[in-house]
Amino acid sequence: MEMNDAVRRLTGLAQDTRLRIFRLLVRAGPGGAAAGRIASQLGVPPATLSFHLRELADCELIRVERRGRSLIYSADYGSMQELMDYLRHDCCGGISKSGRAGRARQELT
Amino acid sequence: MEMNDAVRRLTGLAQDTRLRIFRLLVRAGPGGAAAGRIASQLGVPPATLSFHLRELADCELIRVERRGRSLIYSADYGSMQELMDYLRHDCCGGISKSGRAGRARQELT
DNA sequence: TCCATATTTCTAATATTATCGAAATAATAT
DNA sequence: ATATTATTTCGATAATATTAGAAATATGGA
């Protein structure tokens, strides 16, 4: 994963409403949740919600699929895993807690 | 960790220059790096760098300490770990890949 | 004290993001 | 066809973030 994509996904999560949307969708599981359900659950006006759903979809943290007249959103779990892996290995790995050279480098768990 | 703090730290990392600063500091290890060294390493003008260092310090992703006339910045590893833990457990935990109820819920690793 | 070095704060311009009402689009049902 | 429901796009505004030059502050040395 490239740093640029990491920044984009971090930006996706770095906003109150969007983090709440993502949390909700993770909890909703693979079946996802319709936009309207998210809106009522979080108390966010439709247009505002739509804006944030698009942000999350653009950085691929969530997916969308139409079912009837509803649009069902779901968390893209693999994409989140990629981000976590990036942060663990490519961004934040390699720190030494002790500072002693030649020691095993600490990884985020 | 509260969601609000998670958003603040995510915001800290959700910017190209700041993620590069944080990476550099993680790589620098516990000894950290002086502001001037970071500036020359990343090619960022002093005032701009100072702005981003403050952002990172405000959300506690980095620490600062004076040594002589230099200000030494270092990554706050524990703070990053807290963020990762939050994302794993409080935000993104509880997803079920299979979608079957009553199964062990998948955790980000 | 006076100078050089290191870095921050001030300030103002610019750019990006967030909000949300109203109108438009899409799907289904009558 | 028309209405109903679900959601998006448009458009305008407000809020926040980013950039960086110039001036200010802090430290250590001659």
Coordinates of C-alpha atoms (C1' of nucleotides) in Angstrom, one line a residue, chain C:
Chain C
dT1 C1' 27.5 42.1 25.6
dC2 C1' 27.0 40.9 20.9
dC3 C1' 26.6 37.4 17.4
dA4 C1' 25.2 33.1 15.2
dT5 C1' 22.1 29.3 15.3
dA6 C1' 17.6 26.9 16.0
dT7 C1' 13.1 27.3 16.1
dT8 C1' 8.7 29.4 17.0
dT9 C1' 5.0 32.7 16.6
dC10 C1' 2.6 36.1 13.9
dT11 C1' 0.0 37.2 10.1
dA12 C1' -2.3 36.9 6.0
dA13 C1' -3.4 34.6 1.8
dT14 C1' -5.1 30.4 -0.2
dA15 C1' -7.1 26.0 -0.3
dT16 C1' -9.8 22.3 1.3
dT17 C1' -13.6 20.4 3.9
dA18 C1' -18.1 20.3 6.0
dT19 C1' -23.0 21.5 6.3
dC20 C1' -27.5 21.2 4.6
dG21 C1' -31.9 23.0 2.0
dA22 C1' -33.8 22.4 -2.3
dA23 C1' -34.1 20.2 -6.7
dA24 C1' -33.0 16.1 -9.3
dT25 C1' -32.7 11.1 -10.1
dA26 C1' -33.9 6.1 -9.4
dA27 C1' -36.8 2.4 -8.2
dT28 C1' -41.2 0.4 -6.9
dA29 C1' -46.0 0.3 -6.3
dT30 C1' -50.8 1.8 -7.5

